mmCIF file of C-alpha atoms and ligand atoms in Angstrom:
data_model
loop_
_atom_site.group_PDB
_atom_site.id
_atom_site.type_symbol
_atom_site.label_atom_id
_atom_site.label_comp_id
_atom_site.label_asym_id
_atom_site.label_seq_id
_atom_site.Cartn_x
_atom_site.Cartn_y
_atom_site.Cartn_z
ATOM 1 C CA MET A 27 215.791 -26.676 131.482
ATOM 2 C CA LYS A 28 215.991 -26.775 135.249
ATOM 3 C CA ASN A 29 218.559 -27.458 137.936
ATOM 4 C CA VAL A 30 216.765 -29.992 140.121
ATOM 5 C CA VAL A 31 217.446 -31.629 143.487
ATOM 6 C CA ILE A 32 215.691 -34.537 145.132
ATOM 7 C CA ALA A 33 215.853 -34.422 148.941
ATOM 8 C CA GLY A 34 215.338 -37.966 150.192
ATOM 9 C CA ALA A 35 216.675 -39.457 146.949
ATOM 10 C CA THR A 36 217.643 -42.776 148.565
ATOM 11 C CA GLY A 37 214.138 -43.479 149.888
ATOM 12 C CA ALA A 38 211.216 -45.361 148.362
ATOM 13 C CA VAL A 39 209.641 -42.176 146.958
ATOM 14 C CA GLY A 40 213.058 -40.758 145.988
ATOM 15 C CA ASN A 41 213.669 -43.808 143.829
ATOM 16 C CA GLU A 42 210.380 -43.192 141.977
ATOM 17 C CA PHE A 43 211.279 -39.525 141.492
ATOM 18 C CA ILE A 44 214.492 -40.499 139.716
ATOM 19 C CA LYS A 45 212.718 -43.051 137.488
ATOM 20 C CA LEU A 46 209.784 -40.759 136.626
ATOM 21 C CA LEU A 47 211.891 -37.654 135.890
ATOM 22 C CA GLU A 48 213.720 -39.762 133.329
ATOM 23 C CA ALA A 49 210.676 -41.588 131.946
ATOM 24 C CA ARG A 50 208.604 -38.412 131.559
ATOM 25 C CA GLU A 51 211.545 -36.532 130.024
ATOM 26 C CA PHE A 52 211.196 -33.714 132.531
ATOM 27 C CA PRO A 53 213.493 -30.892 131.348
ATOM 28 C CA VAL A 54 216.327 -31.482 133.835
ATOM 29 C CA LYS A 55 219.586 -29.632 133.138
ATOM 30 C CA ASN A 56 221.354 -30.996 136.187
ATOM 31 C CA LEU A 57 220.078 -33.399 138.860
ATOM 32 C CA ARG A 58 221.580 -33.569 142.368
ATOM 33 C CA LEU A 59 220.595 -36.242 144.849
ATOM 34 C CA LEU A 60 220.386 -35.416 148.560
ATOM 35 C CA ALA A 61 219.904 -37.636 151.600
ATOM 36 C CA SER A 62 221.306 -38.007 155.112
ATOM 37 C CA ALA A 63 224.995 -38.401 155.968
ATOM 38 C CA ARG A 64 224.320 -42.172 156.109
ATOM 39 C CA SER A 65 224.054 -42.254 152.316
ATOM 40 C CA ILE A 66 227.283 -40.489 151.418
ATOM 41 C CA GLY A 67 229.228 -42.797 149.106
ATOM 42 C CA LYS A 68 226.110 -44.174 147.406
ATOM 43 C CA LYS A 69 225.546 -43.525 143.710
ATOM 44 C CA LEU A 70 222.198 -43.657 141.911
ATOM 45 C CA GLU A 71 221.590 -43.821 138.187
ATOM 46 C CA PHE A 72 219.787 -41.140 136.167
ATOM 47 C CA ARG A 73 219.826 -41.118 132.329
ATOM 48 C CA GLY A 74 222.638 -43.672 132.318
ATOM 49 C CA GLU A 75 224.849 -41.600 134.593
ATOM 50 C CA LYS A 76 225.810 -42.585 138.153
ATOM 51 C CA ILE A 77 225.180 -39.587 140.412
ATOM 52 C CA PRO A 78 226.799 -39.481 143.876
ATOM 53 C CA VAL A 79 224.451 -38.835 146.815
ATOM 54 C CA GLU A 80 225.244 -35.658 148.772
ATOM 55 C CA GLN A 81 224.250 -34.763 152.295
ATOM 56 C CA LEU A 82 221.185 -32.515 152.576
ATOM 57 C CA THR A 83 222.204 -29.282 154.334
ATOM 58 C CA SER A 84 220.945 -25.714 154.515
ATOM 59 C CA LYS A 85 223.530 -24.859 151.823
ATOM 60 C CA SER A 86 222.321 -27.438 149.288
ATOM 61 C CA PHE A 87 220.227 -25.019 147.215
ATOM 62 C CA ASN A 88 222.543 -22.519 145.520
ATOM 63 C CA GLY A 89 221.495 -22.232 141.861
ATOM 64 C CA VAL A 90 218.746 -24.832 142.300
ATOM 65 C CA ASP A 91 215.496 -24.039 140.441
ATOM 66 C CA LEU A 92 213.341 -26.867 141.685
ATOM 67 C CA ALA A 93 213.507 -29.172 144.735
ATOM 68 C CA PHE A 94 211.416 -32.275 145.304
ATOM 69 C CA PHE A 95 211.341 -33.074 149.028
ATOM 70 C CA SER A 96 210.556 -36.522 150.413
ATOM 71 C CA ALA A 97 212.848 -36.815 153.419
ATOM 72 C CA GLY A 98 210.266 -36.705 156.204
ATOM 73 C CA ARG A 99 208.389 -33.915 157.949
ATOM 74 C CA GLU A 100 211.272 -32.827 160.186
ATOM 75 C CA SER A 101 213.733 -32.443 157.274
ATOM 76 C CA SER A 102 211.114 -30.457 155.370
ATOM 77 C CA LYS A 103 210.600 -28.102 158.297
ATOM 78 C CA VAL A 104 214.330 -27.556 158.764
ATOM 79 C CA TYR A 105 215.600 -27.324 155.179
ATOM 80 C CA ILE A 106 212.729 -25.999 153.044
ATOM 81 C CA PRO A 107 212.952 -22.435 154.448
ATOM 82 C CA HIS A 108 216.631 -22.389 153.333
ATOM 83 C CA ALA A 109 215.661 -23.609 149.875
ATOM 84 C CA VAL A 110 212.991 -20.915 149.548
ATOM 85 C CA GLU A 111 215.496 -18.290 150.681
ATOM 86 C CA SER A 112 217.792 -19.407 147.849
ATOM 87 C CA GLY A 113 214.983 -18.823 145.337
ATOM 88 C CA THR A 114 214.283 -22.541 144.837
ATOM 89 C CA VAL A 115 210.687 -23.625 144.222
ATOM 90 C CA VAL A 116 209.947 -26.585 146.486
ATOM 91 C CA ILE A 117 207.405 -29.340 145.957
ATOM 92 C CA ASP A 118 207.074 -31.001 149.346
ATOM 93 C CA ASN A 119 205.774 -34.509 149.934
ATOM 94 C CA SER A 120 205.619 -34.214 153.705
ATOM 95 C CA SER A 121 202.750 -32.939 155.825
ATOM 96 C CA ALA A 122 204.839 -30.015 157.158
ATOM 97 C CA PHE A 123 203.193 -27.214 155.140
ATOM 98 C CA ARG A 124 200.059 -28.794 153.666
ATOM 99 C CA MET A 125 197.512 -26.911 155.772
ATOM 100 C CA ASP A 126 199.384 -23.566 155.652
ATOM 101 C CA PRO A 127 196.984 -21.120 153.941
ATOM 102 C CA ASP A 128 199.906 -19.654 151.960
ATOM 103 C CA VAL A 129 200.865 -23.057 150.537
ATOM 104 C CA PRO A 130 198.863 -24.527 147.641
ATOM 105 C CA LEU A 131 197.927 -28.190 148.122
ATOM 106 C CA VAL A 132 197.632 -29.583 144.645
ATOM 107 C CA VAL A 133 196.294 -32.549 142.719
ATOM 108 C CA PRO A 134 196.699 -31.481 139.086
ATOM 109 C CA GLU A 135 193.511 -33.234 137.925
ATOM 110 C CA ILE A 136 191.544 -31.079 140.392
ATOM 111 C CA ASN A 137 193.101 -27.702 141.225
ATOM 112 C CA PRO A 138 196.041 -27.090 138.847
ATOM 113 C CA GLU A 139 195.433 -23.318 138.839
ATOM 114 C CA SER A 140 196.355 -23.030 142.526
ATOM 115 C CA VAL A 141 199.948 -24.019 141.667
ATOM 116 C CA PHE A 142 200.566 -20.456 140.496
ATOM 117 C CA LYS A 143 199.648 -18.954 143.872
ATOM 118 C CA HIS A 144 202.759 -20.419 145.474
ATOM 119 C CA LYS A 145 205.222 -18.361 147.509
ATOM 120 C CA GLY A 146 208.048 -20.835 147.125
ATOM 121 C CA ILE A 147 206.389 -23.991 148.461
ATOM 122 C CA ILE A 148 203.768 -26.250 146.883
ATOM 123 C CA ALA A 149 202.548 -29.171 148.963
ATOM 124 C CA ASN A 150 201.856 -32.646 147.661
ATOM 125 C CA PRO A 151 198.900 -34.165 149.537
ATOM 126 C CA ASN A 152 198.878 -37.351 151.583
ATOM 127 C CA CYS A 153 198.864 -40.492 149.431
ATOM 128 C CA SER A 154 195.472 -41.753 150.670
ATOM 129 C CA THR A 155 193.919 -38.343 150.076
ATOM 130 C CA ILE A 156 195.191 -38.066 146.499
ATOM 131 C CA GLN A 157 193.685 -41.284 145.182
ATOM 132 C CA MET A 158 190.370 -40.612 146.916
ATOM 133 C CA VAL A 159 189.953 -37.075 145.545
ATOM 134 C CA VAL A 160 190.909 -38.102 141.999
ATOM 135 C CA ALA A 161 187.838 -40.382 142.052
ATOM 136 C CA LEU A 162 185.634 -38.153 144.209
ATOM 137 C CA ASN A 163 185.990 -34.854 142.381
ATOM 138 C CA PRO A 164 184.330 -35.841 139.062
ATOM 139 C CA ILE A 165 181.349 -37.275 140.983
ATOM 140 C CA HIS A 166 181.207 -34.138 143.112
ATOM 141 C CA LYS A 167 181.058 -31.978 139.987
ATOM 142 C CA ALA A 168 178.163 -34.027 138.635
ATOM 143 C CA ALA A 169 176.121 -34.641 141.777
ATOM 144 C CA GLU A 170 177.609 -32.682 144.726
ATOM 145 C CA VAL A 171 179.068 -34.996 147.323
ATOM 146 C CA LYS A 172 177.726 -34.095 150.780
ATOM 147 C CA ARG A 173 179.242 -36.849 152.888
ATOM 148 C CA VAL A 174 182.104 -39.341 152.547
ATOM 149 C CA VAL A 175 182.920 -42.363 154.676
ATOM 150 C CA VAL A 176 186.180 -44.071 153.767
ATOM 151 C CA SER A 177 188.097 -47.055 155.030
ATOM 152 C CA THR A 178 191.663 -47.499 153.791
ATOM 153 C CA TYR A 179 193.840 -50.569 153.315
ATOM 154 C CA GLN A 180 197.302 -48.994 153.232
ATOM 155 C CA SER A 181 200.474 -50.727 152.137
ATOM 156 C CA THR A 182 203.755 -50.823 154.018
ATOM 157 C CA ALA A 183 205.319 -48.570 151.339
ATOM 158 C CA GLY A 184 203.494 -45.730 153.062
ATOM 159 C CA ALA A 185 206.128 -46.045 155.781
ATOM 160 C CA GLY A 186 208.916 -45.848 153.188
ATOM 161 C CA ALA A 187 211.556 -48.387 152.219
ATOM 162 C CA LYS A 188 211.956 -49.383 155.854
ATOM 163 C CA GLY A 189 208.248 -50.240 156.085
ATOM 164 C CA MET A 190 208.422 -52.500 153.031
ATOM 165 C CA ASN A 191 211.606 -54.120 154.367
ATOM 166 C CA GLU A 192 209.944 -54.773 157.700
ATOM 167 C CA LEU A 193 207.199 -56.828 156.024
ATOM 168 C CA LEU A 194 209.739 -58.714 153.869
ATOM 169 C CA ASN A 195 212.029 -59.367 156.856
ATOM 170 C CA GLN A 196 209.132 -60.609 158.972
ATOM 171 C CA ALA A 197 208.104 -62.991 156.156
ATOM 172 C CA ARG A 198 211.671 -64.336 155.916
ATOM 173 C CA ALA A 199 212.008 -64.644 159.694
ATOM 174 C CA TRP A 200 208.652 -66.450 159.940
ATOM 175 C CA ALA A 201 209.664 -68.900 157.187
ATOM 176 C CA ASN A 202 212.912 -69.599 159.058
ATOM 177 C CA GLY A 203 211.150 -70.043 162.410
ATOM 178 C CA GLU A 204 212.891 -66.956 163.837
ATOM 179 C CA ALA A 205 211.513 -64.159 166.031
ATOM 180 C CA LEU A 206 209.915 -61.265 164.102
ATOM 181 C CA GLU A 207 211.423 -57.803 164.515
ATOM 182 C CA ILE A 208 209.097 -54.810 164.873
ATOM 183 C CA SER A 209 210.469 -51.287 164.428
ATOM 184 C CA SER A 210 208.551 -49.153 161.875
ATOM 185 C CA PHE A 211 205.053 -50.196 162.911
ATOM 186 C CA PRO A 212 203.128 -50.371 166.207
ATOM 187 C CA SER A 213 202.597 -54.163 165.847
ATOM 188 C CA GLN A 214 203.571 -57.131 163.739
ATOM 189 C CA ILE A 215 202.410 -56.471 160.163
ATOM 190 C CA LEU A 216 202.899 -60.006 158.781
ATOM 191 C CA PHE A 217 199.562 -61.925 158.881
ATOM 192 C CA ASN A 218 198.052 -58.935 160.646
ATOM 193 C CA LEU A 219 196.594 -55.446 160.142
ATOM 194 C CA PHE A 220 195.964 -52.490 162.442
ATOM 195 C CA PRO A 221 193.675 -49.434 162.391
ATOM 196 C CA HIS A 222 196.605 -47.246 163.372
ATOM 197 C CA VAL A 223 198.441 -45.146 160.754
ATOM 198 C CA ASP A 224 200.362 -42.178 162.204
ATOM 199 C CA ILE A 225 199.658 -40.995 165.762
ATOM 200 C CA PHE A 226 196.353 -40.747 167.655
ATOM 201 C CA MET A 227 194.775 -37.318 168.105
ATOM 202 C CA GLU A 228 192.617 -36.027 170.963
ATOM 203 C CA ASN A 229 189.407 -36.540 168.957
ATOM 204 C CA GLY A 230 189.991 -40.305 168.726
ATOM 205 C CA TYR A 231 191.003 -40.226 165.064
ATOM 206 C CA THR A 232 194.576 -40.755 163.875
ATOM 207 C CA LYS A 233 196.587 -38.001 162.240
ATOM 208 C CA GLU A 234 196.425 -39.909 158.929
ATOM 209 C CA GLU A 235 192.613 -39.970 159.165
ATOM 210 C CA MET A 236 192.479 -36.225 159.869
ATOM 211 C CA LYS A 237 194.825 -35.594 156.919
ATOM 212 C CA MET A 238 192.227 -37.260 154.664
ATOM 213 C CA VAL A 239 189.496 -35.048 156.140
ATOM 214 C CA ASN A 240 191.292 -31.689 156.104
ATOM 215 C CA GLU A 241 193.307 -32.103 152.914
ATOM 216 C CA THR A 242 190.268 -33.251 150.896
ATOM 217 C CA LYS A 243 188.365 -30.118 151.928
ATOM 218 C CA LYS A 244 191.306 -27.891 150.994
ATOM 219 C CA ILE A 245 191.985 -29.494 147.587
ATOM 220 C CA MET A 246 188.323 -29.709 146.533
ATOM 221 C CA ASN A 247 187.422 -26.411 148.211
ATOM 222 C CA THR A 248 184.531 -28.079 150.054
ATOM 223 C CA PRO A 249 184.739 -26.803 153.639
ATOM 224 C CA ASN A 250 181.278 -28.159 154.519
ATOM 225 C CA MET A 251 181.723 -31.680 153.157
ATOM 226 C CA GLY A 252 181.258 -34.337 155.862
ATOM 227 C CA ILE A 253 184.185 -36.764 155.841
ATOM 228 C CA SER A 254 185.052 -39.591 158.191
ATOM 229 C CA ALA A 255 187.996 -41.951 157.670
ATOM 230 C CA THR A 256 189.377 -45.116 159.225
ATOM 231 C CA CYS A 257 192.943 -45.760 158.069
ATOM 232 C CA VAL A 258 194.230 -49.319 158.272
ATOM 233 C CA ARG A 259 197.739 -50.655 157.612
ATOM 234 C CA VAL A 260 197.665 -54.020 155.830
ATOM 235 C CA PRO A 261 200.410 -56.509 154.907
ATOM 236 C CA VAL A 262 200.643 -55.324 151.297
ATOM 237 C CA LEU A 263 204.002 -54.156 149.967
ATOM 238 C CA ARG A 264 202.915 -51.324 147.725
ATOM 239 C CA SER A 265 199.703 -49.505 146.565
ATOM 240 C CA HIS A 266 196.850 -48.380 148.770
ATOM 241 C CA SER A 267 193.201 -49.486 148.491
ATOM 242 C CA GLU A 268 190.112 -47.681 149.776
ATOM 243 C CA ALA A 269 186.432 -48.522 150.227
ATOM 244 C CA VAL A 270 184.483 -45.282 149.815
ATOM 245 C CA TRP A 271 180.806 -44.591 150.618
ATOM 246 C CA ILE A 272 179.295 -41.285 149.538
ATOM 247 C CA GLU A 273 175.992 -39.411 149.804
ATOM 248 C CA THR A 274 175.252 -36.914 147.068
ATOM 249 C CA GLU A 275 172.891 -33.931 146.836
ATOM 250 C CA LYS A 276 171.623 -35.156 143.457
ATOM 251 C CA LYS A 277 170.920 -38.843 142.855
ATOM 252 C CA ILE A 278 173.614 -40.448 140.683
ATOM 253 C CA THR A 279 173.278 -44.028 139.421
ATOM 254 C CA PRO A 280 176.251 -46.422 139.274
ATOM 255 C CA LYS A 281 175.969 -46.365 135.459
ATOM 256 C CA GLU A 282 176.158 -42.563 135.354
ATOM 257 C CA ALA A 283 179.069 -42.540 137.824
ATOM 258 C CA LYS A 284 180.930 -45.121 135.722
ATOM 259 C CA GLU A 285 180.512 -43.068 132.550
ATOM 260 C CA ILE A 286 181.758 -39.933 134.306
ATOM 261 C CA LEU A 287 184.748 -41.691 135.881
ATOM 262 C CA LYS A 288 185.712 -43.332 132.565
ATOM 263 C CA LYS A 289 186.041 -39.879 130.981
ATOM 264 C CA SER A 290 187.937 -38.296 133.889
ATOM 265 C CA PRO A 291 191.680 -37.664 133.753
ATOM 266 C CA GLY A 292 194.021 -39.990 135.633
ATOM 267 C CA LEU A 293 191.343 -42.630 136.189
ATOM 268 C CA THR A 294 190.863 -46.161 134.903
ATOM 269 C CA VAL A 295 187.572 -47.905 135.604
ATOM 270 C CA ARG A 296 187.956 -51.659 136.096
ATOM 271 C CA ASP A 297 184.546 -52.892 137.020
ATOM 272 C CA GLU A 298 183.565 -56.359 135.864
ATOM 273 C CA PRO A 299 183.469 -58.092 139.237
ATOM 274 C CA GLU A 300 182.263 -61.479 137.905
ATOM 275 C CA ASN A 301 185.507 -61.891 135.952
ATOM 276 C CA GLY A 302 187.829 -60.712 138.708
ATOM 277 C CA GLY A 303 187.573 -57.267 137.135
ATOM 278 C CA TYR A 304 188.299 -55.130 140.151
ATOM 279 C CA PRO A 305 191.525 -53.325 140.957
ATOM 280 C CA MET A 306 193.980 -54.918 143.384
ATOM 281 C CA PRO A 307 197.239 -53.502 144.762
ATOM 282 C CA TRP A 308 199.248 -56.373 143.337
ATOM 283 C CA GLU A 309 198.462 -55.396 139.742
ATOM 284 C CA VAL A 310 198.342 -51.639 140.308
ATOM 285 C CA ASP A 311 201.983 -51.525 141.525
ATOM 286 C CA ASN A 312 204.155 -49.406 139.256
ATOM 287 C CA THR A 313 201.218 -47.965 137.318
ATOM 288 C CA LEU A 314 200.371 -44.274 137.109
ATOM 289 C CA ASP A 315 196.553 -44.123 137.120
ATOM 290 C CA THR A 316 194.027 -44.311 139.932
ATOM 291 C CA PHE A 317 191.861 -47.408 139.442
ATOM 292 C CA VAL A 318 188.166 -47.591 140.416
ATOM 293 C CA GLY A 319 185.888 -50.622 140.619
ATOM 294 C CA ARG A 320 182.936 -52.147 142.513
ATOM 295 C CA ILE A 321 180.862 -49.067 141.660
ATOM 296 C CA ARG A 322 177.390 -49.749 143.037
ATOM 297 C CA GLU A 323 174.431 -48.237 144.799
ATOM 298 C CA ASP A 324 174.728 -47.949 148.549
ATOM 299 C CA PHE A 325 171.247 -49.308 149.241
ATOM 300 C CA SER A 326 171.349 -48.086 152.831
ATOM 301 C CA HIS A 327 170.759 -44.536 151.565
ATOM 302 C CA PRO A 328 168.519 -43.185 148.732
ATOM 303 C CA LYS A 329 171.373 -41.058 147.359
ATOM 304 C CA GLY A 330 174.242 -43.329 148.325
ATOM 305 C CA LEU A 331 176.997 -44.701 146.110
ATOM 306 C CA THR A 332 179.936 -46.883 147.028
ATOM 307 C CA PHE A 333 183.139 -47.820 145.203
ATOM 308 C CA TRP A 334 186.671 -49.208 145.567
ATOM 309 C CA VAL A 335 189.789 -47.173 144.690
ATOM 310 C CA VAL A 336 193.364 -48.445 144.273
ATOM 311 C CA ALA A 337 196.507 -46.509 143.313
ATOM 312 C CA ASP A 338 200.255 -46.869 143.592
ATOM 313 C CA ASN A 339 201.029 -44.788 146.669
ATOM 314 C CA LEU A 340 204.640 -44.177 145.625
ATOM 315 C CA ASN A 341 203.563 -42.942 142.170
ATOM 316 C CA LYS A 342 200.214 -41.109 142.093
ATOM 317 C CA GLY A 343 200.301 -40.908 145.879
ATOM 318 C CA ALA A 344 203.716 -39.238 145.904
ATOM 319 C CA ALA A 345 206.362 -38.898 143.175
ATOM 320 C CA LEU A 346 204.080 -38.811 140.131
ATOM 321 C CA ASN A 347 201.706 -36.230 141.597
ATOM 322 C CA SER A 348 204.691 -34.021 142.538
ATOM 323 C CA ILE A 349 206.165 -34.251 139.054
ATOM 324 C CA GLN A 350 202.751 -33.490 137.535
ATOM 325 C CA ILE A 351 202.714 -30.344 139.710
ATOM 326 C CA ALA A 352 206.136 -29.419 138.317
ATOM 327 C CA GLU A 353 204.853 -30.071 134.792
ATOM 328 C CA VAL A 354 201.942 -27.657 135.385
ATOM 329 C CA LEU A 355 204.471 -25.046 136.566
ATOM 330 C CA GLU A 356 206.645 -25.675 133.510
ATOM 331 C CA ALA A 357 203.721 -25.346 131.100
ATOM 332 C CA GLY A 358 203.028 -21.960 132.786
HETATM 333 P P1 A2P B 419 218.908 -41.905 154.083
HETATM 334 O O1 A2P B 419 218.683 -43.028 153.103
HETATM 335 O O2 A2P B 419 220.286 -41.339 153.987
HETATM 336 O O3 A2P B 419 218.460 -42.239 155.472
HETATM 337 P P2 A2P B 419 212.020 -43.628 153.191
HETATM 338 O O4 A2P B 419 210.765 -42.791 153.318
HETATM 339 O O5 A2P B 419 211.952 -44.615 152.091
HETATM 340 O O6 A2P B 419 212.414 -44.232 154.506
HETATM 341 O O7 A2P B 419 213.187 -42.601 152.785
HETATM 342 C C1 A2P B 419 213.463 -41.458 153.542
HETATM 343 C C2 A2P B 419 214.441 -40.603 152.773
HETATM 344 O O8 A2P B 419 214.674 -39.410 153.523
HETATM 345 C C3 A2P B 419 215.808 -41.251 152.578
HETATM 346 O O9 A2P B 419 216.361 -40.799 151.369
HETATM 347 C C4 A2P B 419 216.581 -40.702 153.776
HETATM 348 O O10 A2P B 419 217.972 -40.687 153.585
HETATM 349 C C5 A2P B 419 216.054 -39.293 153.809
HETATM 350 N N1 A2P B 419 216.234 -38.681 155.124
HETATM 351 C C6 A2P B 419 215.654 -39.047 156.291
HETATM 352 N N2 A2P B 419 216.063 -38.231 157.298
HETATM 353 C C7 A2P B 419 216.907 -37.327 156.751
HETATM 354 C C8 A2P B 419 217.663 -36.227 157.240
HETATM 355 N N3 A2P B 419 217.626 -35.878 158.516
HETATM 356 N N4 A2P B 419 218.440 -35.532 156.375
HETATM 357 C C9 A2P B 419 218.486 -35.876 155.070
HETATM 358 N N5 A2P B 419 217.795 -36.906 154.532
HETATM 359 C C10 A2P B 419 217.022 -37.614 155.356
#
């Protein structure tokens, strides 16, 4: 049994942590909930008990075995070193330590063994990366993926509770004929979309796009894989979608790929397009698997395959993957 804290407990991912720790019967002895000073006075329910939210400080980690962090990159940078100093094992949802060679970056379906190389911190990958690699890795094992081109359709939940609220508030304001407020996003998100997730880098890509490139190579241990991403924010509340095109070393047919994906952990194949049988964010919300559909030959290339991937970015893209990492640690 473990003493556990959630840093960022009042956020969109924090909320899923609380629900999933309970639902999966993670062996929690004592759970403490941490957030900013703004949340002092709030109480959140875990196993029928109302737990008061405490302020996250450098002294929050005495006697804590395990900390789940989802309070933003800056909080991770400031507070995680204190947690590690206290002997706490940290599973971090932010991008702060993901590319640090001493920090394992883990998707349990792919590289569970690297969990045990940790020196106090284990990083949870970016949400868009996780769902892509869960689908990509089984195909890579069968046919060696040489090149990936991906276009994402990312929900507002990727920007946390405030991102989801911004879409809802804009919808309400529009219905009432009022001016739309923009604060979390670079532009209006209602009735719109933009190829702009996170900041722009010198190479013309966004930081989100480069996370998909670099994190995929680290998780799958494929330094020479060609990857190019375009990340797009769309007016969806929750769950990310991705169109993925791949070139493989060995020819793989859509039928073969489907059979492989059906047998792979964490994946559900929903691929009967004539009957509306393709995954959509609306129906994937609050589920745990990564869903794949529209699996077909990319006829622009002799060894090309293309498919569509949808997953709940707050679950498999964040809280669930982190808890699965903790479960691997627990199982030893
Ligand atoms: P708070 O609710 O007190 O602001 P989301 O990603 O859904 O926006 O949630 C972010 C989470 O991270 C919230 O729980 C938020 O707490 C927490 N958080 C953000 N900044 C800090 C900070 N500087 N110190 C502690 N918690 C923080």
